[in-house]
Amino acid sequence: MTFAEHLETLHGLPVHTLHGADAADLPAAGDVAWRLDCHATDEAPFAELWRDFTGAVDTERVRALVIGPWWYDEYTELRPVLELLLADAARFPALRALFLADVTGEECEISWLQLTDVTPVLERFPLLEELGVRGGDSQGLGDEPLTLRPVRHEALRVLRFESGGLPGQVVRAVGACELPALERLELWLGVSQYGGDATVADLAPLLAGGRHPALRHLGLQDSELQDEIAAAVAAAPVVAQLESLSLSMGTLTDAGAEALLHGQPLTHLKRLDLHHHYLSQDVVERLRGAFGATGTEVDLSEPQTPHRWRDEEWRYVAVSE
């Protein structure tokens, strides 16, 4: 799977890419999610693009911000870009949504995105309601990999990490964060080859519930440990409070599905997303039968076939490199 398209909406707002600083041609500051992309502005340095943006747009009314490709020549790490945003945090009192690294596969592989510590975003924007981050371990290319420190944030409702290899440290930090308003959490765990070293044990605080009392959607996705995660979820206390659950995009096999079928009841869910799976047709039909009568929507699309090499079978997650 690759990211072929940029975000079209964020926080319920259409995404508008800034192509120039002529204020006469710009939409109202609070009517769109502003996307900053060095590739769309004559390849100007990001610092120049940021200066034009903050000079032409009423930043006090900006509600959503999307950071696209931030390099204009040779690829660079995200940290200097984030430092510019954080330095101007007081100029964005209405900011409620931020997406870092809206970058397609043609622009940069997800495993190459050099991120940084994103904790200051939550510290400097206490009213932020939605945070999305694409990328993960820098694989030694940058000064530091994606990191997160445990924090308490009263307003955050949506947290999403899209990664081909999400560091276990980030998973543990999310579990240790106190996020009383959090309704949707999505973690693309990825594979160990690209820094995805989280274990099922790292997920235990999330699965236990407690720190996130408002959580209604949980996504633990894109993992090469998808069967083990399914088994843990089948007995997890947090499931009782959920309305939707996603165990999609990973290497889910019949073993993981059997754990779900024989675990705690899941029929209270409005939606169960298992797309991109390695399930047999028999198990697919059993899942449809088990949930179909209760009205739970089950996504079993994108069935996969294991790759065979000599006497071994290989199963792949949807997003890694």
mmCIF file with all atom_site columns, C-alpha atoms in Angstrom, residues 81-233:
data_model
loop_
_atom_site.group_PDB
_atom_site.id
_atom_site.type_symbol
_atom_site.label_atom_id
_atom_site.label_alt_id
_atom_site.label_comp_id
_atom_site.label_asym_id
_atom_site.label_entity_id
_atom_site.label_seq_id
_atom_site.pdbx_PDB_ins_code
_atom_site.Cartn_x
_atom_site.Cartn_y
_atom_site.Cartn_z
_atom_site.occupancy
_atom_site.B_iso_or_equiv
_atom_site.pdbx_formal_charge
_atom_site.auth_seq_id
_atom_site.auth_comp_id
_atom_site.auth_asym_id
_atom_site.auth_atom_id
_atom_site.pdbx_PDB_model_num
ATOM 1   C CA . VAL A 1 81  ? 9.762   22.870  10.712 1.00 0.00 ? 81  VAL A CA 1
ATOM 2   C CA . LEU A 1 82  ? 8.138   21.925  13.987 1.00 0.00 ? 82  LEU A CA 1
ATOM 3   C CA . GLU A 1 83  ? 10.293  24.464  15.799 1.00 0.00 ? 83  GLU A CA 1
ATOM 4   C CA . LEU A 1 84  ? 8.881   27.234  13.588 1.00 0.00 ? 84  LEU A CA 1
ATOM 5   C CA . LEU A 1 85  ? 5.324   26.196  14.405 1.00 0.00 ? 85  LEU A CA 1
ATOM 6   C CA . LEU A 1 86  ? 6.004   25.912  18.116 1.00 0.00 ? 86  LEU A CA 1
ATOM 7   C CA . ALA A 1 87  ? 7.724   29.301  18.219 1.00 0.00 ? 87  ALA A CA 1
ATOM 8   C CA . ASP A 1 88  ? 4.559   30.854  16.757 1.00 0.00 ? 88  ASP A CA 1
ATOM 9   C CA . ALA A 1 89  ? 2.100   28.835  18.841 1.00 0.00 ? 89  ALA A CA 1
ATOM 10  C CA . ALA A 1 90  ? 0.629   31.956  20.448 1.00 0.00 ? 90  ALA A CA 1
ATOM 11  C CA . ARG A 1 91  ? -0.385  33.200  16.996 1.00 0.00 ? 91  ARG A CA 1
ATOM 12  C CA . PHE A 1 92  ? -2.701  30.188  16.498 1.00 0.00 ? 92  PHE A CA 1
ATOM 13  C CA . PRO A 1 93  ? -5.220  30.344  19.372 1.00 0.00 ? 93  PRO A CA 1
ATOM 14  C CA . ALA A 1 94  ? -7.959  28.708  17.258 1.00 0.00 ? 94  ALA A CA 1
ATOM 15  C CA . LEU A 1 95  ? -5.868  25.758  16.026 1.00 0.00 ? 95  LEU A CA 1
ATOM 16  C CA . ARG A 1 96  ? -7.745  22.538  16.681 1.00 0.00 ? 96  ARG A CA 1
ATOM 17  C CA . ALA A 1 97  ? -6.195  20.072  14.217 1.00 0.00 ? 97  ALA A CA 1
ATOM 18  C CA . LEU A 1 98  ? -2.667  19.368  12.985 1.00 0.00 ? 98  LEU A CA 1
ATOM 19  C CA . PHE A 1 99  ? -1.403  16.717  10.587 1.00 0.00 ? 99  PHE A CA 1
ATOM 20  C CA . LEU A 1 100 ? 2.345   16.250  10.297 1.00 0.00 ? 100 LEU A CA 1
ATOM 21  C CA . ALA A 1 101 ? 3.807   14.779  7.109  1.00 0.00 ? 101 ALA A CA 1
ATOM 22  C CA . ASP A 1 102 ? 1.030   14.622  4.534  1.00 0.00 ? 102 ASP A CA 1
ATOM 23  C CA . VAL A 1 103 ? 3.474   13.056  2.092  1.00 0.00 ? 103 VAL A CA 1
ATOM 24  C CA . THR A 1 104 ? 2.682   10.552  -0.661 1.00 0.00 ? 104 THR A CA 1
ATOM 25  C CA . GLY A 1 105 ? 4.745   7.490   -1.507 1.00 0.00 ? 105 GLY A CA 1
ATOM 26  C CA . GLU A 1 106 ? 6.051   9.162   -4.664 1.00 0.00 ? 106 GLU A CA 1
ATOM 27  C CA . GLU A 1 107 ? 7.337   12.088  -2.624 1.00 0.00 ? 107 GLU A CA 1
ATOM 28  C CA . CYS A 1 108 ? 8.984   9.986   0.084  1.00 0.00 ? 108 CYS A CA 1
ATOM 29  C CA . GLU A 1 109 ? 8.683   6.459   1.427  1.00 0.00 ? 109 GLU A CA 1
ATOM 30  C CA . ILE A 1 110 ? 6.948   6.437   4.796  1.00 0.00 ? 110 ILE A CA 1
ATOM 31  C CA . SER A 1 111 ? 9.917   4.658   6.383  1.00 0.00 ? 111 SER A CA 1
ATOM 32  C CA . TRP A 1 112 ? 12.215  7.510   5.339  1.00 0.00 ? 112 TRP A CA 1
ATOM 33  C CA . LEU A 1 113 ? 10.237  10.312  6.950  1.00 0.00 ? 113 LEU A CA 1
ATOM 34  C CA . GLN A 1 114 ? 12.543  11.770  9.576  1.00 0.00 ? 114 GLN A CA 1
ATOM 35  C CA . LEU A 1 115 ? 10.358  12.853  12.452 1.00 0.00 ? 115 LEU A CA 1
ATOM 36  C CA . THR A 1 116 ? 11.102  14.086  15.936 1.00 0.00 ? 116 THR A CA 1
ATOM 37  C CA . ASP A 1 117 ? 9.647   14.480  19.438 1.00 0.00 ? 117 ASP A CA 1
ATOM 38  C CA . VAL A 1 118 ? 6.007   15.491  18.908 1.00 0.00 ? 118 VAL A CA 1
ATOM 39  C CA . THR A 1 119 ? 5.241   15.981  22.611 1.00 0.00 ? 119 THR A CA 1
ATOM 40  C CA . PRO A 1 120 ? 5.753   19.769  22.449 1.00 0.00 ? 120 PRO A CA 1
ATOM 41  C CA . VAL A 1 121 ? 2.785   19.987  20.064 1.00 0.00 ? 121 VAL A CA 1
ATOM 42  C CA . LEU A 1 122 ? 0.489   18.773  22.833 1.00 0.00 ? 122 LEU A CA 1
ATOM 43  C CA . GLU A 1 123 ? 2.222   20.956  25.409 1.00 0.00 ? 123 GLU A CA 1
ATOM 44  C CA . ARG A 1 124 ? 2.055   24.175  23.384 1.00 0.00 ? 124 ARG A CA 1
ATOM 45  C CA . PHE A 1 125 ? -1.456  23.657  21.983 1.00 0.00 ? 125 PHE A CA 1
ATOM 46  C CA . PRO A 1 126 ? -3.644  22.744  24.976 1.00 0.00 ? 126 PRO A CA 1
ATOM 47  C CA . LEU A 1 127 ? -6.866  23.190  22.948 1.00 0.00 ? 127 LEU A CA 1
ATOM 48  C CA . LEU A 1 128 ? -5.793  20.899  20.091 1.00 0.00 ? 128 LEU A CA 1
ATOM 49  C CA . GLU A 1 129 ? -8.473  18.309  19.343 1.00 0.00 ? 129 GLU A CA 1
ATOM 50  C CA . GLU A 1 130 ? -6.871  16.272  16.569 1.00 0.00 ? 130 GLU A CA 1
ATOM 51  C CA . LEU A 1 131 ? -3.266  15.230  15.912 1.00 0.00 ? 131 LEU A CA 1
ATOM 52  C CA . GLY A 1 132 ? -2.121  13.046  13.032 1.00 0.00 ? 132 GLY A CA 1
ATOM 53  C CA . VAL A 1 133 ? 1.475   11.960  12.416 1.00 0.00 ? 133 VAL A CA 1
ATOM 54  C CA . ARG A 1 134 ? 2.825   10.025  9.431  1.00 0.00 ? 134 ARG A CA 1
ATOM 55  C CA . GLY A 1 135 ? 6.249   8.381   9.650  1.00 0.00 ? 135 GLY A CA 1
ATOM 56  C CA . GLY A 1 136 ? 8.204   6.603   12.336 1.00 0.00 ? 136 GLY A CA 1
ATOM 57  C CA . ASP A 1 137 ? 11.721  5.497   13.099 1.00 0.00 ? 137 ASP A CA 1
ATOM 58  C CA . SER A 1 138 ? 14.217  7.493   11.058 1.00 0.00 ? 138 SER A CA 1
ATOM 59  C CA . GLN A 1 139 ? 16.441  4.422   10.671 1.00 0.00 ? 139 GLN A CA 1
ATOM 60  C CA . GLY A 1 140 ? 19.475  6.477   11.602 1.00 0.00 ? 140 GLY A CA 1
ATOM 61  C CA . LEU A 1 141 ? 18.845  9.098   8.895  1.00 0.00 ? 141 LEU A CA 1
ATOM 62  C CA . GLY A 1 142 ? 17.971  11.969  11.242 1.00 0.00 ? 142 GLY A CA 1
ATOM 63  C CA . ASP A 1 143 ? 18.986  13.281  14.609 1.00 0.00 ? 143 ASP A CA 1
ATOM 64  C CA . GLU A 1 144 ? 16.230  11.361  16.388 1.00 0.00 ? 144 GLU A CA 1
ATOM 65  C CA . PRO A 1 145 ? 13.316  9.047   15.648 1.00 0.00 ? 145 PRO A CA 1
ATOM 66  C CA . LEU A 1 146 ? 9.689   9.794   16.313 1.00 0.00 ? 146 LEU A CA 1
ATOM 67  C CA . THR A 1 147 ? 9.228   10.087  20.076 1.00 0.00 ? 147 THR A CA 1
ATOM 68  C CA . LEU A 1 148 ? 6.479   10.930  22.536 1.00 0.00 ? 148 LEU A CA 1
ATOM 69  C CA . ARG A 1 149 ? 6.553   11.606  26.259 1.00 0.00 ? 149 ARG A CA 1
ATOM 70  C CA . PRO A 1 150 ? 3.599   10.867  28.569 1.00 0.00 ? 150 PRO A CA 1
ATOM 71  C CA . VAL A 1 151 ? 1.483   13.994  29.044 1.00 0.00 ? 151 VAL A CA 1
ATOM 72  C CA . ARG A 1 152 ? -1.973  14.985  30.184 1.00 0.00 ? 152 ARG A CA 1
ATOM 73  C CA . HIS A 1 153 ? -4.048  16.793  27.565 1.00 0.00 ? 153 HIS A CA 1
ATOM 74  C CA . GLU A 1 154 ? -7.624  17.785  28.295 1.00 0.00 ? 154 GLU A CA 1
ATOM 75  C CA . ALA A 1 155 ? -8.903  18.520  24.780 1.00 0.00 ? 155 ALA A CA 1
ATOM 76  C CA . LEU A 1 156 ? -7.416  15.919  22.393 1.00 0.00 ? 156 LEU A CA 1
ATOM 77  C CA . ARG A 1 157 ? -10.190 13.848  20.800 1.00 0.00 ? 157 ARG A CA 1
ATOM 78  C CA . VAL A 1 158 ? -8.363  12.166  17.885 1.00 0.00 ? 158 VAL A CA 1
ATOM 79  C CA . LEU A 1 159 ? -4.826  10.766  17.851 1.00 0.00 ? 159 LEU A CA 1
ATOM 80  C CA . ARG A 1 160 ? -3.456  8.947   14.818 1.00 0.00 ? 160 ARG A CA 1
ATOM 81  C CA . PHE A 1 161 ? 0.022   7.563   14.110 1.00 0.00 ? 161 PHE A CA 1
ATOM 82  C CA . GLU A 1 162 ? 0.517   6.245   10.575 1.00 0.00 ? 162 GLU A CA 1
ATOM 83  C CA . SER A 1 163 ? 3.778   4.319   10.376 1.00 0.00 ? 163 SER A CA 1
ATOM 84  C CA . GLY A 1 164 ? 5.463   1.415   8.692  1.00 0.00 ? 164 GLY A CA 1
ATOM 85  C CA . GLY A 1 165 ? 7.380   0.924   11.939 1.00 0.00 ? 165 GLY A CA 1
ATOM 86  C CA . LEU A 1 166 ? 6.039   2.661   15.022 1.00 0.00 ? 166 LEU A CA 1
ATOM 87  C CA . PRO A 1 167 ? 8.601   2.680   17.855 1.00 0.00 ? 167 PRO A CA 1
ATOM 88  C CA . GLY A 1 168 ? 7.524   0.802   20.952 1.00 0.00 ? 168 GLY A CA 1
ATOM 89  C CA . GLN A 1 169 ? 8.466   3.854   22.997 1.00 0.00 ? 169 GLN A CA 1
ATOM 90  C CA . VAL A 1 170 ? 5.669   5.807   21.305 1.00 0.00 ? 170 VAL A CA 1
ATOM 91  C CA . VAL A 1 171 ? 3.143   3.038   21.985 1.00 0.00 ? 171 VAL A CA 1
ATOM 92  C CA . ARG A 1 172 ? 4.123   2.928   25.650 1.00 0.00 ? 172 ARG A CA 1
ATOM 93  C CA . ALA A 1 173 ? 3.917   6.715   25.908 1.00 0.00 ? 173 ALA A CA 1
ATOM 94  C CA . VAL A 1 174 ? 0.424   6.767   24.407 1.00 0.00 ? 174 VAL A CA 1
ATOM 95  C CA . GLY A 1 175 ? -0.635  4.215   27.007 1.00 0.00 ? 175 GLY A CA 1
ATOM 96  C CA . ALA A 1 176 ? 0.828   6.379   29.761 1.00 0.00 ? 176 ALA A CA 1
ATOM 97  C CA . CYS A 1 177 ? -0.757  9.624   28.539 1.00 0.00 ? 177 CYS A CA 1
ATOM 98  C CA . GLU A 1 178 ? -3.841  10.912  30.331 1.00 0.00 ? 178 GLU A CA 1
ATOM 99  C CA . LEU A 1 179 ? -6.281  11.897  27.599 1.00 0.00 ? 179 LEU A CA 1
ATOM 100 C CA . PRO A 1 180 ? -9.743  12.189  29.150 1.00 0.00 ? 180 PRO A CA 1
ATOM 101 C CA . ALA A 1 181 ? -11.383 13.522  25.958 1.00 0.00 ? 181 ALA A CA 1
ATOM 102 C CA . LEU A 1 182 ? -9.807  11.021  23.539 1.00 0.00 ? 182 LEU A CA 1
ATOM 103 C CA . GLU A 1 183 ? -12.471 9.354   21.373 1.00 0.00 ? 183 GLU A CA 1
ATOM 104 C CA . ARG A 1 184 ? -10.447 7.898   18.500 1.00 0.00 ? 184 ARG A CA 1
ATOM 105 C CA . LEU A 1 185 ? -6.991  6.300   18.659 1.00 0.00 ? 185 LEU A CA 1
ATOM 106 C CA . GLU A 1 186 ? -5.306  4.698   15.677 1.00 0.00 ? 186 GLU A CA 1
ATOM 107 C CA . LEU A 1 187 ? -1.839  3.137   15.733 1.00 0.00 ? 187 LEU A CA 1
ATOM 108 C CA . TRP A 1 188 ? -0.213  1.650   12.626 1.00 0.00 ? 188 TRP A CA 1
ATOM 109 C CA . LEU A 1 189 ? 2.386   -0.545  14.297 1.00 0.00 ? 189 LEU A CA 1
ATOM 110 C CA . GLY A 1 190 ? 4.323   -1.697  11.241 1.00 0.00 ? 190 GLY A CA 1
ATOM 111 C CA . VAL A 1 191 ? 7.186   -4.154  11.200 1.00 0.00 ? 191 VAL A CA 1
ATOM 112 C CA . SER A 1 192 ? 10.453  -4.618  13.064 1.00 0.00 ? 192 SER A CA 1
ATOM 113 C CA . GLN A 1 193 ? 12.514  -4.117  9.910  1.00 0.00 ? 193 GLN A CA 1
ATOM 114 C CA . TYR A 1 194 ? 11.440  -0.469  9.878  1.00 0.00 ? 194 TYR A CA 1
ATOM 115 C CA . GLY A 1 195 ? 11.597  0.210   13.609 1.00 0.00 ? 195 GLY A CA 1
ATOM 116 C CA . GLY A 1 196 ? 8.227   -1.227  14.671 1.00 0.00 ? 196 GLY A CA 1
ATOM 117 C CA . ASP A 1 197 ? 9.453   -2.889  17.850 1.00 0.00 ? 197 ASP A CA 1
ATOM 118 C CA . ALA A 1 198 ? 6.254   -2.597  19.921 1.00 0.00 ? 198 ALA A CA 1
ATOM 119 C CA . THR A 1 199 ? 5.144   -5.774  21.688 1.00 0.00 ? 199 THR A CA 1
ATOM 120 C CA . VAL A 1 200 ? 1.738   -6.908  22.860 1.00 0.00 ? 200 VAL A CA 1
ATOM 121 C CA . ALA A 1 201 ? 2.932   -6.133  26.383 1.00 0.00 ? 201 ALA A CA 1
ATOM 122 C CA . ASP A 1 202 ? 3.429   -2.505  25.317 1.00 0.00 ? 202 ASP A CA 1
ATOM 123 C CA . LEU A 1 203 ? -0.272  -2.376  24.426 1.00 0.00 ? 203 LEU A CA 1
ATOM 124 C CA . ALA A 1 204 ? -1.417  -3.607  27.849 1.00 0.00 ? 204 ALA A CA 1
ATOM 125 C CA . PRO A 1 205 ? -2.128  -0.151  29.361 1.00 0.00 ? 205 PRO A CA 1
ATOM 126 C CA . LEU A 1 206 ? -4.245  0.769   26.333 1.00 0.00 ? 206 LEU A CA 1
ATOM 127 C CA . LEU A 1 207 ? -6.158  -2.498  26.453 1.00 0.00 ? 207 LEU A CA 1
ATOM 128 C CA . ALA A 1 208 ? -6.789  -2.171  30.178 1.00 0.00 ? 208 ALA A CA 1
ATOM 129 C CA . GLY A 1 209 ? -8.692  1.101   29.720 1.00 0.00 ? 209 GLY A CA 1
ATOM 130 C CA . GLY A 1 210 ? -8.869  3.737   32.437 1.00 0.00 ? 210 GLY A CA 1
ATOM 131 C CA . ARG A 1 211 ? -6.727  6.579   31.136 1.00 0.00 ? 211 ARG A CA 1
ATOM 132 C CA . HIS A 1 212 ? -8.963  7.154   28.114 1.00 0.00 ? 212 HIS A CA 1
ATOM 133 C CA . PRO A 1 213 ? -12.532 6.953   29.404 1.00 0.00 ? 213 PRO A CA 1
ATOM 134 C CA . ALA A 1 214 ? -14.069 8.601   26.318 1.00 0.00 ? 214 ALA A CA 1
ATOM 135 C CA . LEU A 1 215 ? -12.441 6.204   23.820 1.00 0.00 ? 215 LEU A CA 1
ATOM 136 C CA . ARG A 1 216 ? -14.943 4.848   21.298 1.00 0.00 ? 216 ARG A CA 1
ATOM 137 C CA . HIS A 1 217 ? -12.715 3.762   18.406 1.00 0.00 ? 217 HIS A CA 1
ATOM 138 C CA . LEU A 1 218 ? -9.466  1.829   18.705 1.00 0.00 ? 218 LEU A CA 1
ATOM 139 C CA . GLY A 1 219 ? -7.250  0.873   15.789 1.00 0.00 ? 219 GLY A CA 1
ATOM 140 C CA . LEU A 1 220 ? -4.277  -1.446  16.350 1.00 0.00 ? 220 LEU A CA 1
ATOM 141 C CA . GLN A 1 221 ? -3.319  -2.017  12.766 1.00 0.00 ? 221 GLN A CA 1
ATOM 142 C CA . ASP A 1 222 ? -0.691  -2.854  10.180 1.00 0.00 ? 222 ASP A CA 1
ATOM 143 C CA . SER A 1 223 ? 1.116   -5.289  12.458 1.00 0.00 ? 223 SER A CA 1
ATOM 144 C CA . GLU A 1 224 ? 3.081   -8.456  11.853 1.00 0.00 ? 224 GLU A CA 1
ATOM 145 C CA . LEU A 1 225 ? 1.840   -9.471  15.341 1.00 0.00 ? 225 LEU A CA 1
ATOM 146 C CA . GLN A 1 226 ? -1.819  -9.115  14.369 1.00 0.00 ? 226 GLN A CA 1
ATOM 147 C CA . ASP A 1 227 ? -2.803  -12.588 15.635 1.00 0.00 ? 227 ASP A CA 1
ATOM 148 C CA . GLU A 1 228 ? -1.268  -11.923 19.047 1.00 0.00 ? 228 GLU A CA 1
ATOM 149 C CA . ILE A 1 229 ? -2.945  -8.530  19.192 1.00 0.00 ? 229 ILE A CA 1
ATOM 150 C CA . ALA A 1 230 ? -6.303  -10.083 18.301 1.00 0.00 ? 230 ALA A CA 1
ATOM 151 C CA . ALA A 1 231 ? -5.893  -12.600 21.120 1.00 0.00 ? 231 ALA A CA 1
ATOM 152 C CA . ALA A 1 232 ? -5.113  -9.818  23.589 1.00 0.00 ? 232 ALA A CA 1
ATOM 153 C CA . VAL A 1 233 ? -8.038  -7.720  22.384 1.00 0.00 ? 233 VAL A CA 1
#
